[in-house]
JSON list of C-alpha atoms in Angstrom, two decimals:
[
{"chain": "A", "resi": 1, "resn": "UNK", "atom": "CA", "xyz": [19.87, -14.27, -10.00]},
{"chain": "A", "resi": 2, "resn": "UNK", "atom": "CA", "xyz": [21.54, -12.87, -6.97]},
{"chain": "A", "resi": 3, "resn": "UNK", "atom": "CA", "xyz": [21.03, -12.66, -3.25]},
{"chain": "A", "resi": 4, "resn": "UNK", "atom": "CA", "xyz": [18.12, -10.14, -3.23]},
{"chain": "A", "resi": 5, "resn": "UNK", "atom": "CA", "xyz": [16.13, -12.15, -5.78]},
{"chain": "A", "resi": 6, "resn": "UNK", "atom": "CA", "xyz": [16.85, -15.42, -3.94]},
{"chain": "A", "resi": 7, "resn": "UNK", "atom": "CA", "xyz": [15.77, -13.88, -0.64]},
{"chain": "A", "resi": 8, "resn": "UNK", "atom": "CA", "xyz": [12.54, -12.74, -2.28]},
{"chain": "A", "resi": 9, "resn": "UNK", "atom": "CA", "xyz": [11.88, -16.26, -3.56]},
{"chain": "A", "resi": 10, "resn": "UNK", "atom": "CA", "xyz": [12.51, -17.74, -0.09]},
{"chain": "A", "resi": 11, "resn": "UNK", "atom": "CA", "xyz": [10.09, -15.17, 1.31]},
{"chain": "A", "resi": 12, "resn": "UNK", "atom": "CA", "xyz": [7.49, -16.22, -1.26]},
{"chain": "A", "resi": 13, "resn": "UNK", "atom": "CA", "xyz": [8.01, -19.90, -0.37]},
{"chain": "A", "resi": 14, "resn": "UNK", "atom": "CA", "xyz": [7.55, -19.14, 3.33]},
{"chain": "A", "resi": 15, "resn": "UNK", "atom": "CA", "xyz": [4.30, -17.25, 2.72]},
{"chain": "A", "resi": 16, "resn": "UNK", "atom": "CA", "xyz": [2.96, -19.83, 0.25]},
{"chain": "A", "resi": 17, "resn": "UNK", "atom": "CA", "xyz": [3.08, -17.46, -2.73]},
{"chain": "A", "resi": 18, "resn": "UNK", "atom": "CA", "xyz": [5.59, -19.49, -4.72]},
{"chain": "A", "resi": 19, "resn": "UNK", "atom": "CA", "xyz": [4.30, -20.75, -8.07]},
{"chain": "A", "resi": 20, "resn": "UNK", "atom": "CA", "xyz": [3.56, -24.47, -8.47]},
{"chain": "A", "resi": 21, "resn": "UNK", "atom": "CA", "xyz": [5.52, -24.67, -11.72]},
{"chain": "A", "resi": 22, "resn": "UNK", "atom": "CA", "xyz": [8.61, -23.45, -9.90]},
{"chain": "A", "resi": 23, "resn": "UNK", "atom": "CA", "xyz": [8.21, -26.25, -7.34]},
{"chain": "A", "resi": 24, "resn": "UNK", "atom": "CA", "xyz": [8.34, -28.75, -10.21]},
{"chain": "A", "resi": 25, "resn": "UNK", "atom": "CA", "xyz": [11.64, -27.20, -11.30]},
{"chain": "A", "resi": 26, "resn": "UNK", "atom": "CA", "xyz": [12.98, -27.50, -7.73]},
{"chain": "A", "resi": 27, "resn": "UNK", "atom": "CA", "xyz": [12.32, -31.25, -7.75]},
{"chain": "A", "resi": 28, "resn": "UNK", "atom": "CA", "xyz": [15.19, -31.61, -10.22]},
{"chain": "A", "resi": 29, "resn": "UNK", "atom": "CA", "xyz": [17.60, -30.46, -7.49]},
{"chain": "A", "resi": 30, "resn": "UNK", "atom": "CA", "xyz": [17.09, -32.64, -4.37]},
{"chain": "A", "resi": 31, "resn": "UNK", "atom": "CA", "xyz": [19.82, -30.95, -2.30]},
{"chain": "A", "resi": 32, "resn": "UNK", "atom": "CA", "xyz": [18.27, -27.55, -2.93]},
{"chain": "A", "resi": 33, "resn": "UNK", "atom": "CA", "xyz": [14.81, -28.91, -2.11]},
{"chain": "A", "resi": 34, "resn": "UNK", "atom": "CA", "xyz": [16.08, -30.27, 1.24]},
{"chain": "A", "resi": 35, "resn": "UNK", "atom": "CA", "xyz": [17.73, -26.92, 2.05]},
{"chain": "A", "resi": 36, "resn": "UNK", "atom": "CA", "xyz": [14.50, -25.07, 1.22]},
{"chain": "A", "resi": 37, "resn": "UNK", "atom": "CA", "xyz": [12.49, -27.54, 3.30]},
{"chain": "A", "resi": 38, "resn": "UNK", "atom": "CA", "xyz": [14.80, -26.98, 6.28]},
{"chain": "A", "resi": 39, "resn": "UNK", "atom": "CA", "xyz": [14.50, -23.22, 5.79]},
{"chain": "A", "resi": 40, "resn": "UNK", "atom": "CA", "xyz": [10.69, -23.36, 5.74]},
{"chain": "A", "resi": 41, "resn": "UNK", "atom": "CA", "xyz": [10.57, -25.56, 8.85]},
{"chain": "A", "resi": 42, "resn": "UNK", "atom": "CA", "xyz": [12.99, -23.27, 10.71]},
{"chain": "A", "resi": 43, "resn": "UNK", "atom": "CA", "xyz": [11.06, -20.18, 9.67]},
{"chain": "A", "resi": 44, "resn": "UNK", "atom": "CA", "xyz": [7.73, -21.72, 10.71]},
{"chain": "A", "resi": 45, "resn": "UNK", "atom": "CA", "xyz": [9.13, -22.63, 14.14]},
{"chain": "A", "resi": 46, "resn": "UNK", "atom": "CA", "xyz": [10.54, -19.11, 14.55]},
{"chain": "A", "resi": 47, "resn": "UNK", "atom": "CA", "xyz": [7.22, -17.52, 13.58]},
{"chain": "A", "resi": 48, "resn": "UNK", "atom": "CA", "xyz": [5.31, -19.74, 16.04]},
{"chain": "A", "resi": 49, "resn": "UNK", "atom": "CA", "xyz": [7.72, -18.79, 18.81]},
{"chain": "A", "resi": 50, "resn": "UNK", "atom": "CA", "xyz": [7.25, -15.13, 17.93]},
{"chain": "A", "resi": 51, "resn": "UNK", "atom": "CA", "xyz": [3.46, -15.56, 18.07]},
{"chain": "A", "resi": 52, "resn": "UNK", "atom": "CA", "xyz": [3.70, -17.26, 21.46]},
{"chain": "A", "resi": 53, "resn": "UNK", "atom": "CA", "xyz": [5.86, -14.42, 22.81]},
{"chain": "A", "resi": 54, "resn": "UNK", "atom": "CA", "xyz": [3.39, -11.80, 21.57]},
{"chain": "A", "resi": 55, "resn": "UNK", "atom": "CA", "xyz": [0.45, -13.65, 23.11]},
{"chain": "A", "resi": 56, "resn": "UNK", "atom": "CA", "xyz": [2.32, -13.96, 26.39]},
{"chain": "A", "resi": 57, "resn": "UNK", "atom": "CA", "xyz": [3.03, -10.20, 26.52]},
{"chain": "A", "resi": 58, "resn": "UNK", "atom": "CA", "xyz": [-0.57, -9.45, 25.62]},
{"chain": "A", "resi": 59, "resn": "UNK", "atom": "CA", "xyz": [-1.80, -11.76, 28.40]},
{"chain": "A", "resi": 60, "resn": "UNK", "atom": "CA", "xyz": [0.47, -10.09, 30.95]},
{"chain": "A", "resi": 61, "resn": "UNK", "atom": "CA", "xyz": [-0.80, -6.63, 30.02]},
{"chain": "A", "resi": 62, "resn": "UNK", "atom": "CA", "xyz": [-4.41, -7.81, 30.18]},
{"chain": "A", "resi": 63, "resn": "UNK", "atom": "CA", "xyz": [-3.79, -9.42, 33.57]},
{"chain": "A", "resi": 64, "resn": "UNK", "atom": "CA", "xyz": [-2.34, -6.17, 34.96]},
{"chain": "A", "resi": 65, "resn": "UNK", "atom": "CA", "xyz": [-5.37, -4.25, 33.67]},
{"chain": "A", "resi": 66, "resn": "UNK", "atom": "CA", "xyz": [-7.67, -6.82, 35.25]},
{"chain": "A", "resi": 67, "resn": "UNK", "atom": "CA", "xyz": [-5.96, -6.43, 38.64]},
{"chain": "A", "resi": 68, "resn": "UNK", "atom": "CA", "xyz": [-6.21, -2.65, 38.40]},
{"chain": "A", "resi": 69, "resn": "UNK", "atom": "CA", "xyz": [-9.92, -2.76, 37.60]},
{"chain": "A", "resi": 70, "resn": "UNK", "atom": "CA", "xyz": [-10.54, -5.22, 40.44]},
{"chain": "A", "resi": 71, "resn": "UNK", "atom": "CA", "xyz": [-8.80, -2.88, 42.91]},
{"chain": "A", "resi": 72, "resn": "UNK", "atom": "CA", "xyz": [-10.76, 0.10, 41.63]},
{"chain": "A", "resi": 73, "resn": "UNK", "atom": "CA", "xyz": [-14.01, -1.83, 41.97]},
{"chain": "A", "resi": 74, "resn": "UNK", "atom": "CA", "xyz": [-13.08, -2.89, 45.52]},
{"chain": "A", "resi": 75, "resn": "UNK", "atom": "CA", "xyz": [-12.34, 0.72, 46.44]},
{"chain": "A", "resi": 76, "resn": "UNK", "atom": "CA", "xyz": [-15.65, 1.81, 44.96]},
{"chain": "A", "resi": 77, "resn": "UNK", "atom": "CA", "xyz": [-17.49, -0.75, 47.09]},
{"chain": "A", "resi": 78, "resn": "UNK", "atom": "CA", "xyz": [-15.69, 0.46, 50.23]},
{"chain": "A", "resi": 79, "resn": "UNK", "atom": "CA", "xyz": [-16.46, 4.14, 49.55]},
{"chain": "A", "resi": 80, "resn": "UNK", "atom": "CA", "xyz": [-20.10, 3.34, 48.83]},
{"chain": "A", "resi": 81, "resn": "UNK", "atom": "CA", "xyz": [-20.41, 1.31, 52.04]},
{"chain": "A", "resi": 82, "resn": "UNK", "atom": "CA", "xyz": [-18.70, 3.80, 54.42]},
{"chain": "A", "resi": 83, "resn": "UNK", "atom": "CA", "xyz": [-21.69, 6.19, 54.78]},
{"chain": "A", "resi": 84, "resn": "UNK", "atom": "CA", "xyz": [-23.86, 3.32, 56.03]},
{"chain": "A", "resi": 85, "resn": "UNK", "atom": "CA", "xyz": [-21.50, 2.50, 58.94]},
{"chain": "A", "resi": 86, "resn": "UNK", "atom": "CA", "xyz": [-22.53, 4.15, 62.20]},
{"chain": "A", "resi": 87, "resn": "UNK", "atom": "CA", "xyz": [-20.03, 6.65, 63.62]},
{"chain": "A", "resi": 88, "resn": "UNK", "atom": "CA", "xyz": [-19.98, 4.89, 67.02]},
{"chain": "A", "resi": 89, "resn": "UNK", "atom": "CA", "xyz": [-19.25, 1.53, 65.37]},
{"chain": "A", "resi": 90, "resn": "UNK", "atom": "CA", "xyz": [-16.47, 3.08, 63.26]},
{"chain": "A", "resi": 91, "resn": "UNK", "atom": "CA", "xyz": [-14.83, 4.68, 66.31]},
{"chain": "A", "resi": 92, "resn": "UNK", "atom": "CA", "xyz": [-15.03, 1.37, 68.19]},
{"chain": "A", "resi": 93, "resn": "UNK", "atom": "CA", "xyz": [-13.34, -0.37, 65.24]},
{"chain": "A", "resi": 94, "resn": "UNK", "atom": "CA", "xyz": [-10.56, 2.24, 65.15]},
{"chain": "A", "resi": 95, "resn": "UNK", "atom": "CA", "xyz": [-10.11, 1.87, 68.91]},
{"chain": "A", "resi": 96, "resn": "UNK", "atom": "CA", "xyz": [-9.75, -1.91, 68.59]},
{"chain": "A", "resi": 97, "resn": "UNK", "atom": "CA", "xyz": [-6.91, -1.42, 66.12]},
{"chain": "A", "resi": 98, "resn": "UNK", "atom": "CA", "xyz": [-4.85, 0.32, 68.86]},
{"chain": "A", "resi": 99, "resn": "UNK", "atom": "CA", "xyz": [-2.98, 2.43, 66.34]},
{"chain": "A", "resi": 100, "resn": "UNK", "atom": "CA", "xyz": [-1.81, 4.85, 69.05]},
{"chain": "A", "resi": 101, "resn": "UNK", "atom": "CA", "xyz": [0.23, 2.15, 70.85]},
{"chain": "A", "resi": 102, "resn": "UNK", "atom": "CA", "xyz": [3.83, 1.45, 69.99]},
{"chain": "A", "resi": 103, "resn": "UNK", "atom": "CA", "xyz": [4.72, -1.94, 68.58]},
{"chain": "A", "resi": 104, "resn": "UNK", "atom": "CA", "xyz": [7.96, -3.80, 69.32]},
{"chain": "A", "resi": 105, "resn": "UNK", "atom": "CA", "xyz": [10.06, -4.78, 66.35]},
{"chain": "A", "resi": 106, "resn": "UNK", "atom": "CA", "xyz": [10.02, -8.44, 65.50]},
{"chain": "A", "resi": 107, "resn": "UNK", "atom": "CA", "xyz": [13.11, -10.58, 65.06]},
{"chain": "A", "resi": 108, "resn": "UNK", "atom": "CA", "xyz": [13.34, -10.00, 61.28]},
{"chain": "A", "resi": 109, "resn": "UNK", "atom": "CA", "xyz": [12.53, -6.28, 61.33]},
{"chain": "A", "resi": 110, "resn": "UNK", "atom": "CA", "xyz": [15.36, -3.91, 60.45]},
{"chain": "A", "resi": 111, "resn": "UNK", "atom": "CA", "xyz": [13.90, -0.85, 62.16]},
{"chain": "A", "resi": 112, "resn": "UNK", "atom": "CA", "xyz": [13.01, 2.58, 60.87]},
{"chain": "A", "resi": 113, "resn": "UNK", "atom": "CA", "xyz": [14.45, 3.70, 57.59]},
{"chain": "A", "resi": 114, "resn": "UNK", "atom": "CA", "xyz": [16.81, 6.66, 57.59]}
]
């Protein structure tokens, strides 16, 4: 008897390793059986919540990897396509962007940093 041995038995009950003959002995003590039942239910709920949290973290990491690979693939497509664009067409596109002209700040802009 003692706390370490009792904790080990509760661990065995949770994992389904508890002997069937010992369950018959527990039936003689209904209050103890109810307490053990509540413990098993609480532990099962906790373990399911832990599993859900792990799956959620795994999904988030996989999603971030997926976004990274999609961006890399998009960049690869752009770099493979650039040699096929005519130089005159590219210069006309750059000219249409008007990157050399100054732009007025909008109402919500805070200006240059620094």
